[in-house]
Amino acid sequence: MMKVAVIGAGAVGQLTASFLAESGMSVSLVTRKQKQVEELTTNQLTRMNIDGTKTVQKIASTTNLTALPPQDLIVIAVKYVHLQNLYDQLASLSNEIPLLFMQNGLAHFEEARSLPQKNIAFCSVSFGAQLRNQTTVQHRGIGPCKIAIERGKQPVFLKLLQLQNPLFPVEMADNAEKMLFEKAIFNSLINPLTYVLQIKNGELVTNTRVYALLKNIYQELTIAFEDIERTISFGDVVDLCRQTAENTSSMLADRMQGRKSEIETIVGAILDKALTNGHHLPTLRTLYLQVLAIEESGEQS
């Protein structure tokens, strides 16, 4: 039986752990909070499915990554802000253990590559997940989980392709950096607008004024990055907004919970990349500054 440790018991971590366990893998959840470990031990992990049913699984949980027995794969599903505290622990593990990173943005790409592990892959997810409480995750939307191997040819990553669960589709991508960049483009289009305006994804295309803003940002991005239009059409953006119409974006969820958002690692990284090409992206930069201003004022919720 394949042993997988999922670090991070937030929405993405819990949903991923639930589907991996359902496929027959031995899954351990690693969380920062002892109270969450106790609740998971008592109540088990519950996934609220899209069709209204529940899936309940007994999953081992711990706050101590190094206390786990040797794993076949480690999935890192924490947000970027928590990655800095993990790198030393990950570097101390056997370099034979494959690592799969599930963060948004681009900032972690070079950092993760500096780790000694022989097999490192990155993952870009577009499913919808929302934490209901410390032991319950709501599956809010089906979307592919794309995996790109950056180093090594570890067969364990390919085993994830064999999950063959239509509710949790897994695909392989060729180029990790390109995959992360394209996801960051989608996030830059959706997240800042939903955060500032406090709206769900669907309103980006049903509200005419917001739609105009969305189109402005897309046009700025296609001027700054000429290849974008060939890989991501504006129709693709509209389709994603419609497919995830009832979703609360990750940045808006952060605002609602009073947490610091990933604006720097997603939008900040895109702005920096555009600036090296001489493009300022004024509409996106304005939204970026608005998000930072809201966070600084302490008025997230």
Tab-separated table of C-alpha atoms in Angstrom:
chain	number	residue	atom	x	y	z
A	1	MET	CA	0.000	0.000	0.000
A	2	MET	CA	1.371	3.390	-1.006
A	3	LYS	CA	2.116	5.628	1.998
A	4	VAL	CA	1.479	9.351	1.484
A	5	ALA	CA	1.912	12.221	3.931
A	6	VAL	CA	-0.070	15.377	3.170
A	7	ILE	CA	1.386	18.420	4.936
A	8	GLY	CA	-1.303	21.016	5.496
A	9	ALA	CA	-4.802	20.264	6.758
A	10	GLY	CA	-6.559	23.212	5.158
A	11	ALA	CA	-9.148	22.879	2.398
A	12	VAL	CA	-6.738	21.742	-0.337
A	13	GLY	CA	-4.861	19.376	1.963
A	14	GLN	CA	-7.992	17.772	3.393
A	15	LEU	CA	-9.673	17.336	0.003
A	16	THR	CA	-6.523	15.819	-1.498
A	17	ALA	CA	-6.012	13.528	1.508
A	18	SER	CA	-9.630	12.379	1.316
A	19	PHE	CA	-9.457	11.390	-2.356
A	20	LEU	CA	-6.040	9.710	-1.942
A	21	ALA	CA	-7.336	7.689	1.018
A	22	GLU	CA	-10.470	6.756	-0.917
A	23	SER	CA	-8.253	5.288	-3.654
A	24	GLY	CA	-6.712	2.879	-1.130
A	25	MET	CA	-3.543	4.733	-0.163
A	26	SER	CA	-2.352	4.977	3.440
A	27	VAL	CA	-2.605	8.721	4.132
A	28	SER	CA	-1.299	10.772	7.040
A	29	LEU	CA	-2.245	14.430	7.538
A	30	VAL	CA	0.386	16.728	9.043
A	31	THR	CA	-1.008	19.874	10.670
A	32	ARG	CA	0.444	22.673	12.809
A	33	LYS	CA	-2.314	22.465	15.431
A	34	GLN	CA	-2.475	19.755	18.088
A	35	LYS	CA	-6.163	20.562	18.615
A	36	GLN	CA	-6.864	19.717	14.975
A	37	VAL	CA	-5.034	16.384	15.396
A	38	GLU	CA	-7.279	15.595	18.376
A	39	GLU	CA	-10.428	16.546	16.456
A	40	LEU	CA	-9.405	14.471	13.426
A	41	THR	CA	-8.713	11.519	15.731
A	42	THR	CA	-12.119	11.885	17.370
A	43	ASN	CA	-14.343	12.897	14.453
A	44	GLN	CA	-12.460	11.509	11.429
A	45	LEU	CA	-12.114	13.359	8.120
A	46	THR	CA	-15.399	14.184	6.398
A	47	ARG	CA	-15.736	15.228	2.759
A	48	MET	CA	-18.999	16.886	1.771
A	49	ASN	CA	-19.491	15.804	-1.825
A	50	ILE	CA	-20.933	17.867	-4.652
A	51	ASP	CA	-23.994	15.598	-4.852
A	52	GLY	CA	-24.826	16.201	-1.180
A	53	THR	CA	-23.464	12.891	0.140
A	54	LYS	CA	-20.694	12.528	2.730
A	55	THR	CA	-17.484	10.498	2.622
A	56	VAL	CA	-15.956	9.783	6.032
A	57	GLN	CA	-12.455	8.338	6.436
A	58	LYS	CA	-10.184	7.430	9.310
A	59	ILE	CA	-6.907	9.188	8.511
A	60	ALA	CA	-3.853	9.330	10.758
A	61	SER	CA	-2.823	12.855	11.748
A	62	THR	CA	0.160	14.372	13.530
A	63	THR	CA	1.972	17.654	14.134
A	64	ASN	CA	5.369	15.963	13.775
A	65	LEU	CA	6.440	15.205	10.212
A	66	THR	CA	9.682	13.516	11.265
A	67	ALA	CA	7.803	11.113	13.557
A	68	LEU	CA	6.112	9.435	10.594
A	69	PRO	CA	7.516	6.194	9.164
A	70	PRO	CA	9.243	6.495	5.748
A	71	GLN	CA	6.728	7.692	3.143
A	72	ASP	CA	6.443	6.877	-0.567
A	73	LEU	CA	5.386	10.465	-1.302
A	74	ILE	CA	5.072	13.748	0.565
A	75	VAL	CA	2.468	16.232	-0.662
A	76	ILE	CA	3.045	19.793	0.541
A	77	ALA	CA	-0.328	21.560	0.613
A	78	VAL	CA	0.400	24.514	2.905
A	79	LYS	CA	0.189	28.113	1.705
A	80	TYR	CA	3.388	29.827	0.661
A	81	VAL	CA	3.627	31.838	3.884
A	82	HIS	CA	4.073	28.583	5.843
A	83	LEU	CA	6.567	27.022	3.426
A	84	GLN	CA	9.523	28.941	4.884
A	85	ASN	CA	9.141	27.043	8.166
A	86	LEU	CA	9.061	23.698	6.344
A	87	TYR	CA	12.105	23.796	4.088
A	88	ASP	CA	14.581	22.787	6.821
A	89	GLN	CA	12.402	19.825	7.821
A	90	LEU	CA	12.007	18.709	4.221
A	91	ALA	CA	15.745	19.055	3.577
A	92	SER	CA	16.450	16.812	6.574
A	93	LEU	CA	14.368	13.952	5.134
A	94	SER	CA	15.821	11.243	2.912
A	95	ASN	CA	16.564	12.622	-0.545
A	96	GLU	CA	14.910	9.486	-1.958
A	97	ILE	CA	11.443	10.636	-0.822
A	98	PRO	CA	9.569	12.350	-3.680
A	99	LEU	CA	8.019	15.754	-2.969
A	100	LEU	CA	4.907	17.225	-4.613
A	101	PHE	CA	4.267	20.960	-4.081
A	102	MET	CA	0.671	22.267	-4.359
A	103	GLN	CA	1.139	26.032	-3.822
A	104	ASN	CA	-0.298	28.878	-5.883
A	105	GLY	CA	2.001	31.439	-7.437
A	106	LEU	CA	5.596	31.339	-8.614
A	107	ALA	CA	7.643	32.309	-5.562
A	108	HIS	CA	8.160	28.742	-4.326
A	109	PHE	CA	9.430	27.325	-7.624
A	110	GLU	CA	13.146	28.149	-7.280
A	111	GLU	CA	13.070	27.643	-3.497
A	112	ALA	CA	11.721	24.098	-3.815
A	113	ARG	CA	14.261	23.265	-6.501
A	114	SER	CA	17.069	24.053	-4.050
A	115	LEU	CA	16.033	21.113	-1.833
A	116	PRO	CA	18.201	17.975	-1.978
A	117	GLN	CA	15.414	15.548	-2.925
A	118	LYS	CA	16.042	13.704	-6.179
A	119	ASN	CA	12.400	13.748	-7.254
A	120	ILE	CA	10.396	16.966	-7.111
A	121	ALA	CA	7.117	17.786	-8.853
A	122	PHE	CA	4.697	20.686	-8.796
A	123	CYS	CA	0.920	20.615	-8.859
A	124	SER	CA	-1.640	23.134	-10.093
A	125	VAL	CA	-5.206	22.567	-8.914
A	126	SER	CA	-8.433	24.069	-10.166
A	127	PHE	CA	-10.919	22.168	-8.022
A	128	GLY	CA	-13.052	24.035	-5.509
A	129	ALA	CA	-12.606	23.277	-1.821
A	130	GLN	CA	-13.792	25.032	1.323
A	131	LEU	CA	-13.095	24.133	4.938
A	132	ARG	CA	-16.322	23.805	6.928
A	133	ASN	CA	-14.530	23.120	10.208
A	134	GLN	CA	-11.288	21.500	11.393
A	135	THR	CA	-12.350	18.028	10.199
A	136	THR	CA	-14.790	18.726	7.342
A	137	VAL	CA	-14.059	19.898	3.808
A	138	GLN	CA	-16.654	20.859	1.214
A	139	HIS	CA	-15.894	19.799	-2.364
A	140	ARG	CA	-17.256	22.790	-4.301
A	141	GLY	CA	-16.120	22.178	-7.850
A	142	ILE	CA	-14.484	19.540	-10.040
A	143	GLY	CA	-11.295	20.620	-11.760
A	144	PRO	CA	-8.095	18.955	-12.929
A	145	CYS	CA	-5.122	18.414	-10.660
A	146	LYS	CA	-2.184	18.992	-13.019
A	147	ILE	CA	1.219	17.560	-12.096
A	148	ALA	CA	4.530	18.469	-13.730
A	149	ILE	CA	7.729	16.644	-12.771
A	150	GLU	CA	10.572	19.129	-12.428
A	151	ARG	CA	13.329	16.753	-11.309
A	152	GLY	CA	13.674	12.992	-11.598
A	153	LYS	CA	11.415	10.407	-13.203
A	154	GLN	CA	9.871	8.997	-10.085
A	155	PRO	CA	7.103	6.515	-10.988
A	156	VAL	CA	5.242	7.470	-7.794
A	157	PHE	CA	3.989	10.656	-9.453
A	158	LEU	CA	2.645	8.602	-12.335
A	159	LYS	CA	0.786	6.387	-9.847
A	160	LEU	CA	-1.401	9.380	-9.054
A	161	LEU	CA	-2.652	9.178	-12.637
A	162	GLN	CA	-4.124	5.795	-11.777
A	163	LEU	CA	-6.621	7.282	-9.297
A	164	GLN	CA	-9.123	7.407	-12.181
A	165	ASN	CA	-11.703	9.242	-10.111
A	166	PRO	CA	-13.862	11.563	-12.255
A	167	LEU	CA	-14.422	13.768	-9.195
A	168	PHE	CA	-10.642	14.225	-8.763
A	169	PRO	CA	-9.107	14.102	-12.248
A	170	VAL	CA	-5.298	14.023	-12.412
A	171	GLU	CA	-3.342	15.078	-15.505
A	172	MET	CA	0.362	15.348	-16.320
A	173	ALA	CA	1.852	18.588	-17.656
A	174	ASP	CA	5.179	18.896	-19.461
A	175	ASN	CA	6.665	22.078	-18.023
A	176	ALA	CA	6.303	22.915	-14.311
A	177	GLU	CA	7.303	26.576	-14.548
A	178	LYS	CA	4.970	27.209	-17.505
A	179	MET	CA	2.122	25.414	-15.704
A	180	LEU	CA	2.580	27.507	-12.541
A	181	PHE	CA	2.837	30.706	-14.569
A	182	GLU	CA	-0.407	29.991	-16.434
A	183	LYS	CA	-2.205	29.204	-13.144
A	184	ALA	CA	-0.842	32.459	-11.697
A	185	ILE	CA	-2.305	34.312	-14.700
A	186	PHE	CA	-5.760	32.819	-14.023
A	187	ASN	CA	-5.401	33.640	-10.319
A	188	SER	CA	-4.323	37.210	-11.105
A	189	LEU	CA	-7.451	37.680	-13.208
A	190	ILE	CA	-9.886	36.235	-10.666
A	191	ASN	CA	-8.530	36.621	-7.134
A	192	PRO	CA	-7.822	40.361	-6.720
A	193	LEU	CA	-11.186	41.395	-8.202
A	194	THR	CA	-13.144	38.958	-6.026
A	195	TYR	CA	-11.134	40.039	-2.957
A	196	VAL	CA	-11.612	43.794	-3.387
A	197	LEU	CA	-15.256	43.620	-4.511
A	198	GLN	CA	-16.139	40.701	-2.179
A	199	ILE	CA	-17.964	38.755	-4.871
A	200	LYS	CA	-18.072	35.130	-6.003
A	201	ASN	CA	-16.342	34.048	-9.192
A	202	GLY	CA	-19.514	34.017	-11.282
A	203	GLU	CA	-20.128	37.753	-10.796
A	204	LEU	CA	-16.930	38.500	-12.707
A	205	VAL	CA	-18.853	37.708	-15.894
A	206	THR	CA	-22.455	38.550	-14.921
A	207	ASN	CA	-21.756	42.101	-13.666
A	208	THR	CA	-21.059	44.258	-16.719
A	209	ARG	CA	-18.722	46.697	-14.942
A	210	VAL	CA	-16.703	43.934	-13.334
A	211	TYR	CA	-16.573	42.098	-16.660
A	212	ALA	CA	-15.053	45.251	-18.218
A	213	LEU	CA	-12.386	45.313	-15.489
A	214	LEU	CA	-11.671	41.616	-16.053
A	215	LYS	CA	-11.225	42.242	-19.768
A	216	ASN	CA	-8.916	45.213	-19.093
A	217	ILE	CA	-6.641	43.075	-16.929
A	218	TYR	CA	-6.596	40.315	-19.561
A	219	GLN	CA	-5.638	42.815	-22.278
A	220	GLU	CA	-2.827	44.205	-20.101
A	221	LEU	CA	-1.489	40.701	-19.522
A	222	THR	CA	-1.558	39.769	-23.210
A	223	ILE	CA	0.435	42.903	-24.070
A	224	ALA	CA	3.018	42.156	-21.366
A	225	PHE	CA	3.235	38.426	-22.139
A	226	GLU	CA	2.746	37.829	-25.841
A	227	ASP	CA	2.447	34.037	-25.525
A	228	ILE	CA	-0.483	34.224	-23.113
A	229	GLU	CA	-3.110	34.753	-25.802
A	230	ARG	CA	-2.044	31.524	-27.520
A	231	THR	CA	-2.377	29.406	-24.383
A	232	ILE	CA	-5.134	31.205	-22.440
A	233	SER	CA	-7.927	32.826	-24.422
A	234	PHE	CA	-10.317	35.294	-22.810
A	235	GLY	CA	-12.988	32.673	-23.476
A	236	ASP	CA	-11.038	30.268	-21.249
A	237	VAL	CA	-11.139	32.846	-18.452
A	238	VAL	CA	-14.882	33.386	-18.868
A	239	ASP	CA	-15.466	29.609	-18.935
A	240	LEU	CA	-13.521	29.161	-15.688
A	241	CYS	CA	-15.534	31.922	-14.004
A	242	ARG	CA	-18.753	30.224	-15.093
A	243	GLN	CA	-17.577	26.740	-14.083
A	244	THR	CA	-16.644	28.043	-10.612
A	245	ALA	CA	-19.498	30.567	-10.399
A	246	GLU	CA	-20.464	29.651	-6.829
A	247	ASN	CA	-16.864	29.404	-5.605
A	248	THR	CA	-15.303	31.817	-3.157
A	249	SER	CA	-11.795	32.484	-4.460
A	250	SER	CA	-8.882	31.591	-2.183
A	251	MET	CA	-7.999	35.259	-1.660
A	252	LEU	CA	-11.561	36.221	-0.794
A	253	ALA	CA	-11.682	33.276	1.623
A	254	ASP	CA	-8.537	34.680	3.236
A	255	ARG	CA	-10.197	38.087	3.596
A	256	MET	CA	-13.323	36.565	5.126
A	257	GLN	CA	-11.189	34.642	7.630
A	258	GLY	CA	-8.998	37.653	8.452
A	259	ARG	CA	-5.897	35.942	7.060
A	260	LYS	CA	-3.076	37.453	5.043
A	261	SER	CA	-3.629	36.692	1.345
A	262	GLU	CA	-1.226	35.314	-1.248
A	263	ILE	CA	-1.288	38.577	-3.209
A	264	GLU	CA	2.513	38.920	-3.173
A	265	THR	CA	3.335	35.411	-4.318
A	266	ILE	CA	0.692	35.384	-7.069
A	267	VAL	CA	-0.001	38.908	-8.329
A	268	GLY	CA	3.216	40.466	-7.022
A	269	ALA	CA	5.254	37.860	-8.899
A	270	ILE	CA	3.316	38.515	-12.135
A	271	LEU	CA	3.778	42.284	-11.761
A	272	ASP	CA	7.522	41.837	-11.211
A	273	LYS	CA	7.798	39.567	-14.239
A	274	ALA	CA	5.904	42.078	-16.398
A	275	LEU	CA	8.046	44.959	-15.148
A	276	THR	CA	11.205	43.230	-16.368
A	277	ASN	CA	9.623	43.442	-19.840
A	278	GLY	CA	8.828	47.132	-19.300
A	279	HIS	CA	5.094	46.693	-18.643
A	280	HIS	CA	3.359	48.183	-15.573
A	281	LEU	CA	-0.096	46.527	-15.805
A	282	PRO	CA	-1.879	49.584	-14.308
A	283	THR	CA	-5.287	47.978	-13.670
A	284	LEU	CA	-3.819	44.880	-12.024
A	285	ARG	CA	-1.293	46.979	-10.064
A	286	THR	CA	-4.128	49.157	-8.715
A	287	LEU	CA	-6.001	46.077	-7.486
A	288	TYR	CA	-2.765	44.704	-5.999
A	289	LEU	CA	-2.276	47.929	-4.013
A	290	GLN	CA	-5.921	47.908	-2.930
A	291	VAL	CA	-5.557	44.381	-1.540
A	292	LEU	CA	-2.416	45.400	0.357
A	293	ALA	CA	-4.171	48.534	1.662
A	294	ILE	CA	-7.144	46.496	2.933
A	295	GLU	CA	-4.771	44.071	4.652
A	296	GLU	CA	-2.755	46.886	6.204
A	297	SER	CA	-5.905	48.535	7.543
A	298	GLY	CA	-6.901	45.286	9.217
A	299	GLU	CA	-10.334	45.373	7.584
A	300	GLN	CA	-10.153	42.013	5.824
A	301	SER	CA	-13.440	40.668	7.087
